[in-house]
CSV table of C-alpha atoms and ligand atoms in Angstrom, one decimal:
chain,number,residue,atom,x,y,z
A,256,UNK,CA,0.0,0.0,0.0
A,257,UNK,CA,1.7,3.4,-1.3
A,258,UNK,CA,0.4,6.4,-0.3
A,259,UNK,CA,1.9,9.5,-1.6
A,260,UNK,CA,-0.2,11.7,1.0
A,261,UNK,CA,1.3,12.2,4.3
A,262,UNK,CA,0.3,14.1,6.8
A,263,UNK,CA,2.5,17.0,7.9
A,264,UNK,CA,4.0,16.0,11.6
A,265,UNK,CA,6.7,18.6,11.4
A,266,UNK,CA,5.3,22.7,11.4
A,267,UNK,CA,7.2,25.5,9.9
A,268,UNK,CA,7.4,26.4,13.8
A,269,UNK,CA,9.3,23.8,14.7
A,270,UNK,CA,11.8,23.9,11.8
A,271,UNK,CA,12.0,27.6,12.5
A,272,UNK,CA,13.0,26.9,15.7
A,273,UNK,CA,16.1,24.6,15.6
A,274,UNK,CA,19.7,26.0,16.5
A,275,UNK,CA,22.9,23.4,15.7
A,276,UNK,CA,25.6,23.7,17.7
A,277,UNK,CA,28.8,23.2,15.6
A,278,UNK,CA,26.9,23.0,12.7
A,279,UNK,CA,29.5,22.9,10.2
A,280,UNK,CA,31.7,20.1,12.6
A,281,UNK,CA,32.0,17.4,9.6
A,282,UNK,CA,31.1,13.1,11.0
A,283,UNK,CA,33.7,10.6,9.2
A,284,UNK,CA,36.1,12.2,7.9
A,285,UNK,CA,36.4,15.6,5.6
A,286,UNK,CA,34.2,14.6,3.0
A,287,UNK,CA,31.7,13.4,5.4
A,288,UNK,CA,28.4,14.8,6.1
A,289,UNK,CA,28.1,17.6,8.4
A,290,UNK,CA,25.7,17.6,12.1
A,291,UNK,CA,23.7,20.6,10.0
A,292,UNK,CA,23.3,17.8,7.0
A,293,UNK,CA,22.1,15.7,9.5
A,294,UNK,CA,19.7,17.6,10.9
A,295,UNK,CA,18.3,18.8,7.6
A,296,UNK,CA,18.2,14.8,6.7
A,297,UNK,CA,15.8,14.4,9.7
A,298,UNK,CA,13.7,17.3,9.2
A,299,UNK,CA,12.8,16.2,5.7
A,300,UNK,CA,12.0,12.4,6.7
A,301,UNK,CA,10.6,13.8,9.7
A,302,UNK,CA,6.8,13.0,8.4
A,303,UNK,CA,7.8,9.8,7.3
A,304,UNK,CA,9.5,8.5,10.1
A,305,UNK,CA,7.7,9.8,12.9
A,306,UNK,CA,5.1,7.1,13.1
A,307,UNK,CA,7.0,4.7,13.7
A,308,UNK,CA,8.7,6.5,16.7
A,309,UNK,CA,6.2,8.6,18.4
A,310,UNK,CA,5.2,6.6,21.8
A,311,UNK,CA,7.6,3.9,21.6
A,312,UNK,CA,10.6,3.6,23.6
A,313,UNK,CA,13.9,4.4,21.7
A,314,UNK,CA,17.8,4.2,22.1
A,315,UNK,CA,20.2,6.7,20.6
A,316,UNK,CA,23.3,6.2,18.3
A,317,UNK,CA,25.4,9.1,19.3
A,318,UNK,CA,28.7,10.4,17.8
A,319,UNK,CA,29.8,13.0,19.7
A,320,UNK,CA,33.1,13.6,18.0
A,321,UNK,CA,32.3,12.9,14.9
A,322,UNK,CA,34.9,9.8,14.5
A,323,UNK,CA,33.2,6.4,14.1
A,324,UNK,CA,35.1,4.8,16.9
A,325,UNK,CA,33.7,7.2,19.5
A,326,UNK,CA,30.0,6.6,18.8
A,327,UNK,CA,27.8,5.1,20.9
A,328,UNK,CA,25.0,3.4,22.1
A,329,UNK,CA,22.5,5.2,24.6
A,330,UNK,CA,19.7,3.6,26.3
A,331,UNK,CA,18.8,5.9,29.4
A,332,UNK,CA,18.4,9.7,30.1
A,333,UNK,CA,21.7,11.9,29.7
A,334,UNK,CA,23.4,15.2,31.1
A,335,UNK,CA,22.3,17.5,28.1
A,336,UNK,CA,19.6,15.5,26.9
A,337,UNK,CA,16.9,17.9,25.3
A,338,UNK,CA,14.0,18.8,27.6
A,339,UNK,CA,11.5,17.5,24.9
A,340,UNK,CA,12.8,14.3,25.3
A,341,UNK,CA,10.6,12.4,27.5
A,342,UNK,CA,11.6,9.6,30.0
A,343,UNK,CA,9.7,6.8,31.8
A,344,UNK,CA,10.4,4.2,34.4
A,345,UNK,CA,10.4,0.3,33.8
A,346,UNK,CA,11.3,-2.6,35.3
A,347,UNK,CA,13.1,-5.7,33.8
A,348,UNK,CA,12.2,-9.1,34.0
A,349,UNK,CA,15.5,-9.3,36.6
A,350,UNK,CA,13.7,-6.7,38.8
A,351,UNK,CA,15.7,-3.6,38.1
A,352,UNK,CA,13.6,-0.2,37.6
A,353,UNK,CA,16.0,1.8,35.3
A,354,UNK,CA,14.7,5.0,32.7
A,355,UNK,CA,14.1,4.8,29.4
A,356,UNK,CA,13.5,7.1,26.6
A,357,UNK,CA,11.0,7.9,24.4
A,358,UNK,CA,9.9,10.7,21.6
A,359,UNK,CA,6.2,12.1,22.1
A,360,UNK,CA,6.3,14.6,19.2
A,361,UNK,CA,7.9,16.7,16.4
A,362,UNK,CA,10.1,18.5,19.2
A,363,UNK,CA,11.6,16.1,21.1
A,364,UNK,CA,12.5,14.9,17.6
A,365,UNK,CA,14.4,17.3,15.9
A,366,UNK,CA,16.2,18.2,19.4
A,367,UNK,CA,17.5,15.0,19.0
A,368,UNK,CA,18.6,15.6,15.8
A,369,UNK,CA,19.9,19.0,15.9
A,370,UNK,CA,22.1,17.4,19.6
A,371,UNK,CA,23.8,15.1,16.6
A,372,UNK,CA,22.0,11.9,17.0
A,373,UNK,CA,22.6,9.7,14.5
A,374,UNK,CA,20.9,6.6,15.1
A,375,UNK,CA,17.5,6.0,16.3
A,376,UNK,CA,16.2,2.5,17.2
A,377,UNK,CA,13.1,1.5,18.8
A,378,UNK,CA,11.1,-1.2,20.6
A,379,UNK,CA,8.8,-3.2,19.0
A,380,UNK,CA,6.1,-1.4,21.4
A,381,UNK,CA,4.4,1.4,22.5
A,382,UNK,CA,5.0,3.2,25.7
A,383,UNK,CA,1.4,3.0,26.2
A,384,UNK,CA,1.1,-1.1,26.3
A,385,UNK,CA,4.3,-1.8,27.1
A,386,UNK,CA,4.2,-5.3,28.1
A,387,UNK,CA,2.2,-5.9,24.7
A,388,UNK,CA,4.4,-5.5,21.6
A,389,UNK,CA,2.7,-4.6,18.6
A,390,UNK,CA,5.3,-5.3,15.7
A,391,UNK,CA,7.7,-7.9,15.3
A,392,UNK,CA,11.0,-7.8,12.9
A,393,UNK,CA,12.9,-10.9,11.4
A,394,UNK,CA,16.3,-9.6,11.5
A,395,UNK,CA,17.9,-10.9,8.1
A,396,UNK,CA,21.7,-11.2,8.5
A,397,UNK,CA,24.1,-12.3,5.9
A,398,UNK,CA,26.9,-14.3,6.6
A,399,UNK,CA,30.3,-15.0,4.8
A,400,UNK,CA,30.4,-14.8,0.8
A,401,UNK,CA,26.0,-13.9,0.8
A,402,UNK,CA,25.2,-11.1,-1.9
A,403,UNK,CA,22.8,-8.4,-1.5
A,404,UNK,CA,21.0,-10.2,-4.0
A,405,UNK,CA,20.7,-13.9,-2.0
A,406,UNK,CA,19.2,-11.6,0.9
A,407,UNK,CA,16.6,-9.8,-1.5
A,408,UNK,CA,15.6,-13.2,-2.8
A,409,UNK,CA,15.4,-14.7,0.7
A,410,UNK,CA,13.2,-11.6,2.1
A,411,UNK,CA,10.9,-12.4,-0.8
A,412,UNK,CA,10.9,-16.4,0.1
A,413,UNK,CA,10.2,-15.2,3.7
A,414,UNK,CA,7.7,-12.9,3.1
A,415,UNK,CA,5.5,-15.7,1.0
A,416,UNK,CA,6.0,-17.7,4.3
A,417,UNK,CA,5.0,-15.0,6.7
A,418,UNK,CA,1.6,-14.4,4.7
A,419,UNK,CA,0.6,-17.9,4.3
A,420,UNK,CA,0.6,-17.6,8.2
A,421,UNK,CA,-1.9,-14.9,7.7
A,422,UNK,CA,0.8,-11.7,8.3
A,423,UNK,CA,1.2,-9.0,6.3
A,424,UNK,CA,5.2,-8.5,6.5
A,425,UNK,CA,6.8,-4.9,5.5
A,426,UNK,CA,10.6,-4.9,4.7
A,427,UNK,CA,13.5,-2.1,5.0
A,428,UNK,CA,16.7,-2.1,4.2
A,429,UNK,CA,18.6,-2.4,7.5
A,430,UNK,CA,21.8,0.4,6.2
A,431,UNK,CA,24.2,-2.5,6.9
A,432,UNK,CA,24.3,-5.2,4.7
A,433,UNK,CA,20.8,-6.7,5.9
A,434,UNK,CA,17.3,-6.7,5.5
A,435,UNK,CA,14.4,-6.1,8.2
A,436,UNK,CA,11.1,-7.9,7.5
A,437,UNK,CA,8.4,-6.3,10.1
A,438,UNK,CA,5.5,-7.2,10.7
A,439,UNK,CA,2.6,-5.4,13.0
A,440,UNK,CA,0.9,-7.6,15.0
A,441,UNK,CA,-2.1,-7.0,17.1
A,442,UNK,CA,-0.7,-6.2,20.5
A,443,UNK,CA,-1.5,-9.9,22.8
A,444,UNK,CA,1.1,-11.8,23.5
A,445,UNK,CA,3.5,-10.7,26.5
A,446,UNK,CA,7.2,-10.3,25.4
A,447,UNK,CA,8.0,-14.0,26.6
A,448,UNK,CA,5.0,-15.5,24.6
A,449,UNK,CA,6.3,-13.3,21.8
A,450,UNK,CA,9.8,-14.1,21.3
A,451,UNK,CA,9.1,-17.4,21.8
A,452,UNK,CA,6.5,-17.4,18.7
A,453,UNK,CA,9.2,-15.5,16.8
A,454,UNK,CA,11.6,-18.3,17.3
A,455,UNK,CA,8.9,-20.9,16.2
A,456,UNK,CA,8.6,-19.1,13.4
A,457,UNK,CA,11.9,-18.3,12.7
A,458,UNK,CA,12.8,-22.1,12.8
A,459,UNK,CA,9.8,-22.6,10.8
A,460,UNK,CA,11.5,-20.1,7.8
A,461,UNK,CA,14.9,-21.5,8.2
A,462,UNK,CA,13.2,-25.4,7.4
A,463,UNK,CA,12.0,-24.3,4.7
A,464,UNK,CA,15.1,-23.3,2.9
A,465,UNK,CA,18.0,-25.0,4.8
A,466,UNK,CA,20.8,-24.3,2.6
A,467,UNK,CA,19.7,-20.5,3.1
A,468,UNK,CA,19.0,-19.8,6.4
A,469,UNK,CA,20.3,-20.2,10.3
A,470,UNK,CA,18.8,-19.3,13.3
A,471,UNK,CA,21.9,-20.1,15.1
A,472,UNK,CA,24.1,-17.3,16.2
A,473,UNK,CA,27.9,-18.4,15.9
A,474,UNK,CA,29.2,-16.9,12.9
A,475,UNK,CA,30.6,-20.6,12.0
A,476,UNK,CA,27.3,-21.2,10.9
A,477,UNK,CA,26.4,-18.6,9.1
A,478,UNK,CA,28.5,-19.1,6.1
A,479,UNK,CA,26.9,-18.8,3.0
A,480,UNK,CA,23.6,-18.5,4.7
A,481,UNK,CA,21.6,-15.9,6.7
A,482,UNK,CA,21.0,-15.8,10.3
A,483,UNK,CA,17.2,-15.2,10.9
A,484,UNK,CA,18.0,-13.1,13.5
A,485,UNK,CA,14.3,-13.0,15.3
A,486,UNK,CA,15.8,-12.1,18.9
A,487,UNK,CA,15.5,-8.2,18.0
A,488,UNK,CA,11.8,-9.7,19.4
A,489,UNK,CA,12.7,-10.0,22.6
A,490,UNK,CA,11.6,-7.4,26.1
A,491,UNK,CA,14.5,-4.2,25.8
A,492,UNK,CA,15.9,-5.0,22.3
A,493,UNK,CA,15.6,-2.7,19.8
A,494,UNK,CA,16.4,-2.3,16.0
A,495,UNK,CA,16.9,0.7,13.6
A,496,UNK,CA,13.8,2.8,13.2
A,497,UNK,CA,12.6,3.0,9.7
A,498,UNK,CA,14.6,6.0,8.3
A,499,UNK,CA,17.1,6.0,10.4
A,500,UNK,CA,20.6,6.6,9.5
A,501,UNK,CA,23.4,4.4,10.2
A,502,UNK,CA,26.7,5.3,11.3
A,503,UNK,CA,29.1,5.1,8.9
A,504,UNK,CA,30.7,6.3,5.6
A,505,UNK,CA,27.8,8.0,3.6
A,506,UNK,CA,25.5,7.5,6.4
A,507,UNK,CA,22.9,5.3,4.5
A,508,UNK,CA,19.8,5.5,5.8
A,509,UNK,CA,17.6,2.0,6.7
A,510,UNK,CA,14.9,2.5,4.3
A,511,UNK,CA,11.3,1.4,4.2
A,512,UNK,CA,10.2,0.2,0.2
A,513,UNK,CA,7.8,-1.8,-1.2
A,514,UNK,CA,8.1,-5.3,-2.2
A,515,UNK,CA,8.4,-4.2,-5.6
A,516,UNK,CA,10.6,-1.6,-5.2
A,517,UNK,CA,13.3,-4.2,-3.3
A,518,UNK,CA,13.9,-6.1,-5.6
A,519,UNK,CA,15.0,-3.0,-7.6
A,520,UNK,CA,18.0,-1.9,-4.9
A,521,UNK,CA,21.4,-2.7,-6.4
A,522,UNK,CA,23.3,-1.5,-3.8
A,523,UNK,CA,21.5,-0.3,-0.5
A,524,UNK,CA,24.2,2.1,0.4
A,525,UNK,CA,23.0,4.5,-2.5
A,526,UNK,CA,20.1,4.9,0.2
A,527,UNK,CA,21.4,7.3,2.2
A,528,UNK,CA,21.4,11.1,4.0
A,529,UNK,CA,21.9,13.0,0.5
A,530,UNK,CA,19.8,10.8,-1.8
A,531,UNK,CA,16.8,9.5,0.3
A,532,UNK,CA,14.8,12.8,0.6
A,533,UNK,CA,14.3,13.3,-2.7
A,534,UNK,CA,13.5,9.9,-3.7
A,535,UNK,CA,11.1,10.5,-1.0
A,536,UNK,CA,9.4,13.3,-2.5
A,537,UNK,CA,8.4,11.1,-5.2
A,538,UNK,CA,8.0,7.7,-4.0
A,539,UNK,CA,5.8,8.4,-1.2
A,540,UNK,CA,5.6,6.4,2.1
A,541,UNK,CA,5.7,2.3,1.5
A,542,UNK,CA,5.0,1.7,5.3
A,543,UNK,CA,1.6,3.9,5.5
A,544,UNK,CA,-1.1,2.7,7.4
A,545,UNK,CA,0.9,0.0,8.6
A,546,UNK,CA,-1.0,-0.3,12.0
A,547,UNK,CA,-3.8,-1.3,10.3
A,548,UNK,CA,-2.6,-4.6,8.9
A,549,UNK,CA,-2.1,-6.0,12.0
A,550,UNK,CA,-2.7,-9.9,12.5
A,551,UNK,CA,-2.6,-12.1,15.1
A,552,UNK,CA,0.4,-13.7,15.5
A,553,UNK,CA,0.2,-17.7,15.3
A,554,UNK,CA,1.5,-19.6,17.9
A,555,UNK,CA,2.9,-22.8,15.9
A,556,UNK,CA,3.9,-24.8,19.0
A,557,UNK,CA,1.8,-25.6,22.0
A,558,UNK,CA,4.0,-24.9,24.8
A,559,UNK,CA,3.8,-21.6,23.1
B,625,ATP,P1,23.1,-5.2,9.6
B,625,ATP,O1,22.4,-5.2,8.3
B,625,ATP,O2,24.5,-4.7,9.6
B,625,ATP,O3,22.9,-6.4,10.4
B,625,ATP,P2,21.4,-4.2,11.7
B,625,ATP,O4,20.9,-2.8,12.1
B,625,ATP,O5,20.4,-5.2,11.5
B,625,ATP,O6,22.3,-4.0,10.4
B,625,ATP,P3,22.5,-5.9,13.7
B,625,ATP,O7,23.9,-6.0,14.1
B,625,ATP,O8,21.9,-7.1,13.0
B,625,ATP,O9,22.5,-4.6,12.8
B,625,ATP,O10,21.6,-5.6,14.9
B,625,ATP,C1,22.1,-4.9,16.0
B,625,ATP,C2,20.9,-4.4,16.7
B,625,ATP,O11,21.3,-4.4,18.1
B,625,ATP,C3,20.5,-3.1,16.3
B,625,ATP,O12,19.3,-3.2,15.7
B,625,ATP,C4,20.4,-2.2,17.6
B,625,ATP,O13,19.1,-1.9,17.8
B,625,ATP,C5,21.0,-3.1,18.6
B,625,ATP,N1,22.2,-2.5,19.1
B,625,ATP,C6,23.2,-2.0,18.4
B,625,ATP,N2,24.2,-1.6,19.2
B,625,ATP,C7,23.9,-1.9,20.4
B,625,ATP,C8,24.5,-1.8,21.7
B,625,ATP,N3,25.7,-1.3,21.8
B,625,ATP,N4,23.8,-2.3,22.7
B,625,ATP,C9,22.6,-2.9,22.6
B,625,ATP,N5,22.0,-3.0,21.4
B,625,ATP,C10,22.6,-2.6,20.3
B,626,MN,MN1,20.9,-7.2,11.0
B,627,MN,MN1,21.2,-9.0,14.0
């Protein structure tokens, strides 16, 4: 389902209003984008990618310095974190209350952006129901000696699979050398119940094509195949929000498209900070409406 309307999340307001420090300080190198490229990158996906981060919990890729090796990974509230940024408590299935994060509109958004966030990756859940997860992602992870094209052809094997179980499975680009296959679910099944329906399916997949897939993790095993990486589905783990940028050279961007469309991408890279708002502009948003395709999600083994 393509839909070139979209709704206008981000006001002429809110653009108005954002200041970048450093704005010309250049990420990976001198022929690198700079933190104001960034920002302007975010502010022209903004309508497109924030329903699929509004509400839910997120974690941050930062890069404060600009060099790849000093990025990281942040989970929890920080010293300098933007006041639109909002924060709630939860507690793990170990017992320990720790803050999260989470975006609640257009302004918490670009403050990330214009600090110099890079990444943005999400739970499969909303803040609202958190204990209910409402989309599920089959990480696709090629190993050793797999082309792009072996993972395009296996997201398209997969996706036959996933609808004959009833689903209605949206892919992405991952901006690494991956695929994500998501699929919105209606939000039942506790996080345990979940990932262990994501495993039974996931061992279902990797059945059906053995030569293809694993769904073990040791790298050993993964050559010439692709891990179906379907632990992205468990409570606290997150993957790369649709749009998001990845960091590293060229900063490609993980990129929602149509079925069709995928099987187009010769190199996923070319998606990326510079190229992806104007393809944008005219391709309108693959992953509209998504919410409403949501399915149940079959439990294929009893002790489910
Ligand atoms: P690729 O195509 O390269 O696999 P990817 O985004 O799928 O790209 P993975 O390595 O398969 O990357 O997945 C890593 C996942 O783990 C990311 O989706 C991210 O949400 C999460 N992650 C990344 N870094 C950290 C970290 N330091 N701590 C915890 N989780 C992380
Ligand atoms: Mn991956
Ligand atoms: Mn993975």
């Amino acid at each position: 389902p393509v839909s070139s309307q979209r709704k206008r999340l981000i006001s002429d307001a809110d653009l108005a209003g954002i200041s970048i420090t450093n704005p010309t300080r250049r990420l990976f190198g001198k022929s690198g984008p700079t933190k104001l490229d960034i920002a302007v990158y975010y502010a022209l996906v903004g309508d497109f990618m924030l329903p699929h981060i509004l509400g839910r919990p997120v974690s941050l890729v930062r890069c404060p310095t600009g060099r790849p090796q000093d990025c990281f990974f942040q989970r929890h509230p920080f010293t300098g974190m933007p006041s639109s940024v909002e924060t709630f408590q939860s507690t793990n299935s170990e017992g320990e209350t720790k803050s999260y994060l989470s975006v609640e509109g257009a302004k918490g958004y670009l403050a990330l952006a214009q600090f110099g966030v890079v990444e943005f990756h999400t739970w499969g859940t909303t803040r609202k129901q958190l204990e209910k997860p409402d989309r599920i992602v089959f990480d696709l992870d090629p190993g050793e000696r797999v082309g792009w094209r072996e993972v395009v052809e296996a997201a398209v094997h997969i996706r036959a699979e996933l609808e004959a179980l009833g689903l209605v499975p949206f892919v992405k680009t991952s901006g690494g050398k991956g695929i994500h296959v998501v699929v919105p679910i209606k939000p039942k099944l506790d996080w345990k119940k979940l990932h262990r329906a994501t495993s039974d399916i996931a061992t279902r997949l990797a059945a059906s094509a053995p030569d293809s897939f694993t769904t073990t993790m040791g790298k050993e095993n993964r050559i010439g195949r692709i891990f179906i990486d379907f632990h992205r589905n468990a409570r606290g783990h997150t993957s790369a929000a649709p749009y998001s940028l990845r960091a590293r050279t060229n900063l490609p961007a993980s990129t929602p498209v149509s079925w069709a469309d995928l099987e187009t991408i010769d190199a996923p890279e070319d998606l990326n900070y510079s190229s992806l708002p104007g393809l944008l502009a005219t391709s309108g948003d693959p992953w509209s409406d998504m919410g409403e395709f949501a399915r149940d999600l079959p439990l294929l083994s009893r002790a489910g």
